Short mmCIF file of C-alpha atoms and ligand atoms in Angstrom, two decimals:
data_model
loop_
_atom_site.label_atom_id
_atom_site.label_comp_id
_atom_site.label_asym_id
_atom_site.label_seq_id
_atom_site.Cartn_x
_atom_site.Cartn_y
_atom_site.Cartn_z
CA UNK A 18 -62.38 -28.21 44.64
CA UNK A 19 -64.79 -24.91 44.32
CA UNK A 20 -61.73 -22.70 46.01
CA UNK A 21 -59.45 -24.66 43.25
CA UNK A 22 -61.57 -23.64 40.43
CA UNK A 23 -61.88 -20.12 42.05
CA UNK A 24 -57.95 -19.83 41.83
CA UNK A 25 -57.68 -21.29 38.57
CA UNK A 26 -60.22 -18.52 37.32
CA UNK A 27 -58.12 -15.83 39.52
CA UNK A 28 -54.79 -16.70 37.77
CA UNK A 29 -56.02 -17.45 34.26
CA UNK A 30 -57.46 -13.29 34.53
CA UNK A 31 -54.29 -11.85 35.97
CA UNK A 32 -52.35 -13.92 33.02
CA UNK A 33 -54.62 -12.60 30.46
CA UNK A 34 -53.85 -9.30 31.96
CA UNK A 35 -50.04 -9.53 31.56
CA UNK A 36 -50.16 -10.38 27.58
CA UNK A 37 -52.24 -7.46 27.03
CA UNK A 38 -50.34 -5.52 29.12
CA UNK A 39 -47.05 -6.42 27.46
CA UNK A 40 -48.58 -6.46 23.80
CA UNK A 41 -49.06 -2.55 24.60
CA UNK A 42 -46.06 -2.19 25.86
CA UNK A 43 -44.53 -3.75 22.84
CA UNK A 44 -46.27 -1.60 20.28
CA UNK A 45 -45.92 1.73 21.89
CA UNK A 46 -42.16 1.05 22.09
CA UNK A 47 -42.25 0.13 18.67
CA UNK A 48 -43.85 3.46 17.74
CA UNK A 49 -41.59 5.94 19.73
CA UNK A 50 -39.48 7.85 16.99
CA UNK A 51 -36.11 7.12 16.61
CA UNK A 52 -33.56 9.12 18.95
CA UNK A 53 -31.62 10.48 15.62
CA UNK A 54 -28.27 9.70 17.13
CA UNK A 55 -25.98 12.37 15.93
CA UNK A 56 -22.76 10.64 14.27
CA UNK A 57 -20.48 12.29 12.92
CA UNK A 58 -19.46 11.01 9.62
CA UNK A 59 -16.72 8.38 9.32
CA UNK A 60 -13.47 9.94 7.97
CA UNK A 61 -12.59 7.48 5.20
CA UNK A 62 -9.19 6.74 3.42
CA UNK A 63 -8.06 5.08 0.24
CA UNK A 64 -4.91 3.12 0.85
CA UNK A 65 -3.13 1.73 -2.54
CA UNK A 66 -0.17 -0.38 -1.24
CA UNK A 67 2.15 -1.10 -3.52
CA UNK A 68 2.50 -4.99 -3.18
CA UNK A 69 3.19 -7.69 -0.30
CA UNK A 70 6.57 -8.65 -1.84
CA UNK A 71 8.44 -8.94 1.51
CA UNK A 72 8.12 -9.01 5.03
CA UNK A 73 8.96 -5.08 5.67
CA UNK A 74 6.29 -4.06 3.37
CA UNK A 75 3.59 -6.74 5.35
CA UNK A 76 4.66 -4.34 8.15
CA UNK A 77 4.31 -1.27 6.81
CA UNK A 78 0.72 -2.42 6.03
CA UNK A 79 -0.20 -3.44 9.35
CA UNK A 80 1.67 -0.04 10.24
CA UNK A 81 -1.09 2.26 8.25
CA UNK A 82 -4.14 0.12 8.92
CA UNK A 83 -3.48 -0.33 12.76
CA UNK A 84 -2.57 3.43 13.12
CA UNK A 85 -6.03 4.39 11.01
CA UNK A 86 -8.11 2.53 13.47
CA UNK A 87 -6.31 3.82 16.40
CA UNK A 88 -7.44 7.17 15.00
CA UNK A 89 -11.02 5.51 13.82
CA UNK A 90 -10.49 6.29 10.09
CA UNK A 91 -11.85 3.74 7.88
CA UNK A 92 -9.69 2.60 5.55
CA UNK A 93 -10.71 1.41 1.77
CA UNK A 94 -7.28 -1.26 1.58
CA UNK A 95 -6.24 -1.97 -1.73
CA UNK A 96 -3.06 -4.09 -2.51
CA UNK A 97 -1.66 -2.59 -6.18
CA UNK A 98 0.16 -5.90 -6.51
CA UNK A 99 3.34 -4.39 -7.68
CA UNK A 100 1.27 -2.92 -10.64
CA UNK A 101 1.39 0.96 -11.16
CA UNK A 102 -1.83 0.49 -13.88
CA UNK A 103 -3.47 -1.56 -11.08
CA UNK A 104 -2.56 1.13 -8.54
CA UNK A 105 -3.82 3.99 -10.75
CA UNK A 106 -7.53 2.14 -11.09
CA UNK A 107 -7.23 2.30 -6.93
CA UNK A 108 -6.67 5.94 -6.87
CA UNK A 109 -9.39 6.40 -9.52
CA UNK A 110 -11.87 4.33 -7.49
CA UNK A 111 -10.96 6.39 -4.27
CA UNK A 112 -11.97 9.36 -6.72
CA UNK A 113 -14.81 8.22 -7.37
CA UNK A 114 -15.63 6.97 -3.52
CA UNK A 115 -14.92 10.58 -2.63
CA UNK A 116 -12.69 9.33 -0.20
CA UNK A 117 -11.37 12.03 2.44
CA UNK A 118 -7.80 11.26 1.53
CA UNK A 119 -5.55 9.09 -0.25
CA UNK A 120 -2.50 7.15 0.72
CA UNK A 121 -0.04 6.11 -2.06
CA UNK A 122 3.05 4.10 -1.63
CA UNK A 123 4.09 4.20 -5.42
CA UNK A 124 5.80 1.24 -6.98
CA UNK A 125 7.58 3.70 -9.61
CA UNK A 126 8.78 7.04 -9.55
CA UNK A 127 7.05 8.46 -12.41
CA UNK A 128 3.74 8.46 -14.18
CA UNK A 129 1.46 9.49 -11.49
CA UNK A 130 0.33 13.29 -13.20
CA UNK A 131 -2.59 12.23 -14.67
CA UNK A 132 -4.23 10.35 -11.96
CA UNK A 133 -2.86 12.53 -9.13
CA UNK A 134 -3.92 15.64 -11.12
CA UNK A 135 -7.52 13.89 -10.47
CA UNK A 136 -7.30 13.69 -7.20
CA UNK A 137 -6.33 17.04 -6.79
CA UNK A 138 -9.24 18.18 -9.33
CA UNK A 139 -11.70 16.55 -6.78
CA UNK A 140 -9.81 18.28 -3.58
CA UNK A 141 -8.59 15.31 -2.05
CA UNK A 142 -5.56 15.35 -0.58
CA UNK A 143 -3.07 12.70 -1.17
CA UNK A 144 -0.23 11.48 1.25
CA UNK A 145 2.79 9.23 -0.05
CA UNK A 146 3.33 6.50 1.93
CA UNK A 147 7.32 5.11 2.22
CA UNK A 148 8.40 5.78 -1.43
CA UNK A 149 8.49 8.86 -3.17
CA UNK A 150 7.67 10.19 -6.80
CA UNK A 151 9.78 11.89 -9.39
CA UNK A 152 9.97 15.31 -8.29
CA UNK A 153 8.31 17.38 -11.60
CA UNK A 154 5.22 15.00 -10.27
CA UNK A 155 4.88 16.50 -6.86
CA UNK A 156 3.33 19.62 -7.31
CA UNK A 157 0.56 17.07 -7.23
CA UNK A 158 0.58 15.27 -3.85
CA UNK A 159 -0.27 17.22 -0.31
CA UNK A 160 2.42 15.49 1.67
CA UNK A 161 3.97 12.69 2.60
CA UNK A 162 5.75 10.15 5.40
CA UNK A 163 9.12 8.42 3.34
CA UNK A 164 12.07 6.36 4.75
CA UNK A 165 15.12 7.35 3.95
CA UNK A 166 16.78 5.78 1.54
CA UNK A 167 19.96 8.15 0.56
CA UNK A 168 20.56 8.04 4.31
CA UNK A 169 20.20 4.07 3.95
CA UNK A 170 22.98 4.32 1.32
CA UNK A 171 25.04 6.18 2.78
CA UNK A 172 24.81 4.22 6.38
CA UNK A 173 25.95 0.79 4.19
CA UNK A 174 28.84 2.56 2.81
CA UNK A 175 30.16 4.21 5.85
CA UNK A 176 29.72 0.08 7.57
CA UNK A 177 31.93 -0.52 4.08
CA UNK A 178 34.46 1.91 4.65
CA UNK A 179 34.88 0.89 8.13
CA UNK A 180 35.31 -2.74 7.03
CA UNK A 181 38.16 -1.63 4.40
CA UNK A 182 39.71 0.59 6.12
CA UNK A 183 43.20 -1.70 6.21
CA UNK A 184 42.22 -2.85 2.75
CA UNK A 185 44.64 -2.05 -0.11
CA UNK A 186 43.92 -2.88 -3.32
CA UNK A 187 40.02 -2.90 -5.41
CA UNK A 188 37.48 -3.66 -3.51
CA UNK A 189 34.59 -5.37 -6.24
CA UNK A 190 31.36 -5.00 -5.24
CA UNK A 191 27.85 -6.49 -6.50
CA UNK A 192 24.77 -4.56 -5.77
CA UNK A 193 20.82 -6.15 -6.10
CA UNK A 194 18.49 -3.63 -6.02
CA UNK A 195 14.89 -3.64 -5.53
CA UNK A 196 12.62 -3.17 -8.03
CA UNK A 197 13.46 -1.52 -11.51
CA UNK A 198 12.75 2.60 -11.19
CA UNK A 199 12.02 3.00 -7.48
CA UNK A 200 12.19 5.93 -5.65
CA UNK A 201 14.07 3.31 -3.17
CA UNK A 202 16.22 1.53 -5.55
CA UNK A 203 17.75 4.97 -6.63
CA UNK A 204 17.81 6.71 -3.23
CA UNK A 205 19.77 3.72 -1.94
CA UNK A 206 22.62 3.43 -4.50
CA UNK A 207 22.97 7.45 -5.10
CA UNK A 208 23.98 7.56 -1.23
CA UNK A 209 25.75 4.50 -1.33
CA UNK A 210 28.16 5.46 -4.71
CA UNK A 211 28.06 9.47 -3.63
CA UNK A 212 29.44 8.01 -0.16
CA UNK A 213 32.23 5.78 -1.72
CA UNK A 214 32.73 8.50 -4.57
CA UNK A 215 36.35 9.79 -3.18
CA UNK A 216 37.97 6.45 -3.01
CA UNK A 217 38.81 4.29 -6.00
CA UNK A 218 39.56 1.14 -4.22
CA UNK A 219 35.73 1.33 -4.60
CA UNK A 220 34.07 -0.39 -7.50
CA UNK A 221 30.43 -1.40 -7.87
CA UNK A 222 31.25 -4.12 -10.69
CA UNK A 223 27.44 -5.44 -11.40
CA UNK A 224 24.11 -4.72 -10.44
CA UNK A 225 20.90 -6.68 -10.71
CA UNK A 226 17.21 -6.56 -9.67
CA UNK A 227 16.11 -8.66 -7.01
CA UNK A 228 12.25 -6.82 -6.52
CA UNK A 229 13.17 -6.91 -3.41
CA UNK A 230 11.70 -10.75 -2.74
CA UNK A 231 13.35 -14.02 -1.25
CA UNK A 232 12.62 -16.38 -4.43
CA UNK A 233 13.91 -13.44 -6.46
CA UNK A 234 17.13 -12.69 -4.44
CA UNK A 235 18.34 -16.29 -4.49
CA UNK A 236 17.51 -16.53 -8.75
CA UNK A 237 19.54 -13.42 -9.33
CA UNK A 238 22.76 -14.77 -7.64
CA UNK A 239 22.31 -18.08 -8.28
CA UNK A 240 22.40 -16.80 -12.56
CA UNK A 241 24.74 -14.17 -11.38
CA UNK A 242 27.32 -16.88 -10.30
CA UNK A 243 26.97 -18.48 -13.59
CA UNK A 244 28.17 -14.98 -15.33
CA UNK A 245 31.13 -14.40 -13.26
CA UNK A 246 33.22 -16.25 -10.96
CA UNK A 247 32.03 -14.81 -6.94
CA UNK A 248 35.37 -16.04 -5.64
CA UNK A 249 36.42 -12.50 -7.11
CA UNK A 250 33.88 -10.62 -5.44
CA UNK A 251 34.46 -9.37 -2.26
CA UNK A 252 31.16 -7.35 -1.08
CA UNK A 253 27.34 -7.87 -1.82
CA UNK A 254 25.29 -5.43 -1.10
CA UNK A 255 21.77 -6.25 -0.87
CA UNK A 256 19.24 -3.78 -0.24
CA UNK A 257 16.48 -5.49 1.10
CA UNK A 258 16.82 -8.66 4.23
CA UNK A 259 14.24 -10.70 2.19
CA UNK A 260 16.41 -10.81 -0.91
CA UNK A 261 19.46 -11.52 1.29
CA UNK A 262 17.74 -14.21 3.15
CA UNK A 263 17.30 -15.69 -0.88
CA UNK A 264 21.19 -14.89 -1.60
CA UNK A 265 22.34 -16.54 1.49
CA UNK A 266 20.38 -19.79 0.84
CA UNK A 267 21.94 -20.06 -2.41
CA UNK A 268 25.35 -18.94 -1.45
CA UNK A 269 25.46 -21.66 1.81
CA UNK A 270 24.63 -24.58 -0.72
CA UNK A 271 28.21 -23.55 -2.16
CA UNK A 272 31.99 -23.30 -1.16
CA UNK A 273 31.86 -19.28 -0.49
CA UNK A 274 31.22 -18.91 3.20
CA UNK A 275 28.84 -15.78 3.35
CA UNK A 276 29.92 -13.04 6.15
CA UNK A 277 33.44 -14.25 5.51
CA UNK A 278 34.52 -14.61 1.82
CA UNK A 279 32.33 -11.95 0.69
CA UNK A 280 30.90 -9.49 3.02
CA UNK A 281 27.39 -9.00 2.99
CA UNK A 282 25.55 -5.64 3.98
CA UNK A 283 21.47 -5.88 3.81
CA UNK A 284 18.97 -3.44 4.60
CA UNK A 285 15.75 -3.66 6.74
CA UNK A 286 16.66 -5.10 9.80
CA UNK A 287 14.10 -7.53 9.90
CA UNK A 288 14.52 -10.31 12.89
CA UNK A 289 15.40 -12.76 10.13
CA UNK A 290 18.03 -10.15 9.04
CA UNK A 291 19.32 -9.76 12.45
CA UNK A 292 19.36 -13.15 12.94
CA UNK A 293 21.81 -13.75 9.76
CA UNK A 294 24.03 -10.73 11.51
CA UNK A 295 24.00 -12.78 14.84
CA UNK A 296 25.39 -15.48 12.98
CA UNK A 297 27.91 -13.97 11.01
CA UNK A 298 26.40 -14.46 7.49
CA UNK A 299 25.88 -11.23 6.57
CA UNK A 300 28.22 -7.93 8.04
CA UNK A 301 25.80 -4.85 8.83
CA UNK A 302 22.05 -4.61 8.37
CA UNK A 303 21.00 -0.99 8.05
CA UNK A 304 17.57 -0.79 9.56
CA UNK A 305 14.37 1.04 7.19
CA UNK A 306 11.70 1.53 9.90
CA UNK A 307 8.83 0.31 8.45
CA UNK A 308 6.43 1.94 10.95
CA UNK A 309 4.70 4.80 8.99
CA UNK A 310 1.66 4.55 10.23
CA UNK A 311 1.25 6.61 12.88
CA UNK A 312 2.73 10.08 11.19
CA UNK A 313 0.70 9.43 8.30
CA UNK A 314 -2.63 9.67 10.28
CA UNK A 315 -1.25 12.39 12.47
CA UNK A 316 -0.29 14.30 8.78
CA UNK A 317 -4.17 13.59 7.27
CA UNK A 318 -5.65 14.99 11.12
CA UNK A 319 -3.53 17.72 10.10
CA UNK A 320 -4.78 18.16 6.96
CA UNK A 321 -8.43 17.54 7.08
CA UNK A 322 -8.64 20.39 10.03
CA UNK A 323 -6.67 23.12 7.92
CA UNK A 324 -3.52 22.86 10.16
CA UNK A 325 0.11 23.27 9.47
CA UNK A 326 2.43 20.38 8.61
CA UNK A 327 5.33 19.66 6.75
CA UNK A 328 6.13 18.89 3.09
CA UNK A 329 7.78 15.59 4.06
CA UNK A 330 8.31 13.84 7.43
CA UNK A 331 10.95 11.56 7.24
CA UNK A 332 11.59 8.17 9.70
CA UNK A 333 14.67 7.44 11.71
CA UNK A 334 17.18 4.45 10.90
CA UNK A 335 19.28 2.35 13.40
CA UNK A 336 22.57 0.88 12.48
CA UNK A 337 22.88 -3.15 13.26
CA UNK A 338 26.35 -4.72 12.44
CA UNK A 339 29.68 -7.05 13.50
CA UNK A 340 31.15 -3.96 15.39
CA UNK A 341 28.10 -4.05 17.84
CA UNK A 342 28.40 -5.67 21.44
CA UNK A 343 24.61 -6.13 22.26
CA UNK A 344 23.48 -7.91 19.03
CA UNK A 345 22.08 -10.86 21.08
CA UNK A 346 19.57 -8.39 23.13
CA UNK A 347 18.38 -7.19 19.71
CA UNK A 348 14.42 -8.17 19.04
CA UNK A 349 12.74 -6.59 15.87
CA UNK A 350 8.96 -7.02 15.57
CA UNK A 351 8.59 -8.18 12.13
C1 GZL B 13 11.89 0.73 1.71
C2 GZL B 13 10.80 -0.15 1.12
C3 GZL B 13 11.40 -1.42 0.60
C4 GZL B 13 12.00 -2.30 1.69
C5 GZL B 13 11.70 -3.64 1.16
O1 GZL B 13 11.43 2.01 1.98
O2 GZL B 13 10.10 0.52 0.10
O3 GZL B 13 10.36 -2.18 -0.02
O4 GZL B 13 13.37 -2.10 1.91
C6 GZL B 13 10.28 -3.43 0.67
O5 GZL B 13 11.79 -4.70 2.07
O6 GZL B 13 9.87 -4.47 -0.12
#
């Protein structure tokens, strides 16, 4: 029992010992001064998107956001809600953030001066994202990364002229555009009537706005068919998938057979577009390749290190319609 109490008198020391020990240890590490770490800081962007009215523009988001943190920008993400006022108190806050650059994808066309003449004020750059502004606006904006939406035109009416080419006779045609004033909505039809401007058979009879959604797209024809009689129509063209998808819905609750008593010609080439092709609803879907995002952070490294780049860079378009072969290998992301 004496050696036990010995040992028990041993170890109780040598513990002792270890909690002063690491008490010391502790504190001193809690005194050393802080490595300063040297970071760099973040570059940081103000993105105003101009809504999330269809499923193209959902991936043009993901396009900008994924491609800023592949290039570890931080992005301040604002959705303008298809509201030019709300998207002007975005760019103001960016302003005010002292953001390194701006991205704009402007609902409208025009009445950007004021804000943009702001932004240029404070020196910071600002890059259009997929629609453009009236051009006695852009002595304001750096650059920018657009789709192209005269070529879009013009790619539906060379599908139409191919379809027609046997046809004699009028050919009556409804368009739904987009939303009102858009640098898309106007692109799209001034390619489309320049390209079908030599031949009378062609005649765009009525156009409506569709703002470029599915609930919106089936309203307008479902009105539209109360106005005049479709069974005289013979082509649709719709320039968005997400208001065709809402046209076709409507028009398959009816006697006109969609893809066959009126041809149909969308733009997007969403999977849900291609799908409708596959099955002979609609004729030709002229793809708008949503995928900005990665020249638009290539444009602001450009930028932000003083290095040449373009006015405008401009994305490529693919052609999807009843004249291809390989439609059933055809898998869009979005
Ligand atoms: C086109 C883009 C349009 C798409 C629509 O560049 O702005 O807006 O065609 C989207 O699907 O809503």
């Amino acid at each position: 029992d004496s050696t036990d109490t010995l040992m028990e008198g041993y170890n109780m020391k040598w513990t002792r010992l270890a909690g002063v020990a690491a008490f010391v240890l502790l504190f001193c590490a809690a005194c050393q001064p802080k490595q300063k770490k040297e970071t760099t800081p973040a570059i940081v962007i103000g993105f105003s998107q101009l809504g999330q009215e269809s499923s193209w523009r959902q991936r043009n988001t993901d396009s900008v956001l994924e491609a800023a943190a592949d290039a570890r920008y931080r992005v301040l993400y604002r959705n303008g809600d298809a509201s030019q006022e709300q998207q002007i108190k975005q760019v103001r806050s960016f302003i005010i953030s002292r953001v390194d650059a701006i991205v704009l994808a402007p609902i409208v066309e025009t009445g950007w001066s004021t804000v943009l003449a702001e932004a240029k004020k404070a020196g910071i750059p600002v890059i259009l994202n997929d629609r453009n502004i009236a051009a006695n606006e852009r002595r304001y904006i750096t650059s920018g990364v657009y789709t192209d939406a005269v070529g879009e035109g013009k790619k539906a009416a060379a599908f139409i002229k191919k379809k027609f080419a046997d046809h004699t006779g009028p050919v009556r045609m409804v368009q739904i555009y987009g939303n009102k004033d858009s640098s898309v909505s106007a692109g799209r039809s001034q390619g489309f009537t320049q390209a079908l401007a030599g031949d009378s058979r062609f005649q765009t009879v009525v156009v409506r706005y569709g703002d470029f959604m599915i609930s919106k797209g089936e309203e307008v024809i479902r009105q539209l068919a109360k106005e005049i009689d479709l069974k005289n129509i013979d082509v649709i063209f719709s320039h968005n998938d997400d208001m065709t998808l809402g046209i076709l819905k409507y028009l398959k609750a009816t006697a006109i057979r969609p893809g066959k008593d009126i041809v149909i010609v969308s733009i997007d080439a969403t999977q849900k577009g291609i799908d409708a092709l596959r099955r002979g609803e609609i004729n030709a879907d002229i793809e708008c390749n949503p995928e900005t995002g990665a020249k638009v952070m290539n444009l602001i490294n450009l930028i932000l290190n003083k290095r040449q780049f373009e006015p405008a860079y401009y994305l490529e378009d693919k052609v999807f319609s009843e004249f291809d072969s390989n439609l059933s290998s055809v898998q869009r992301k979005y």
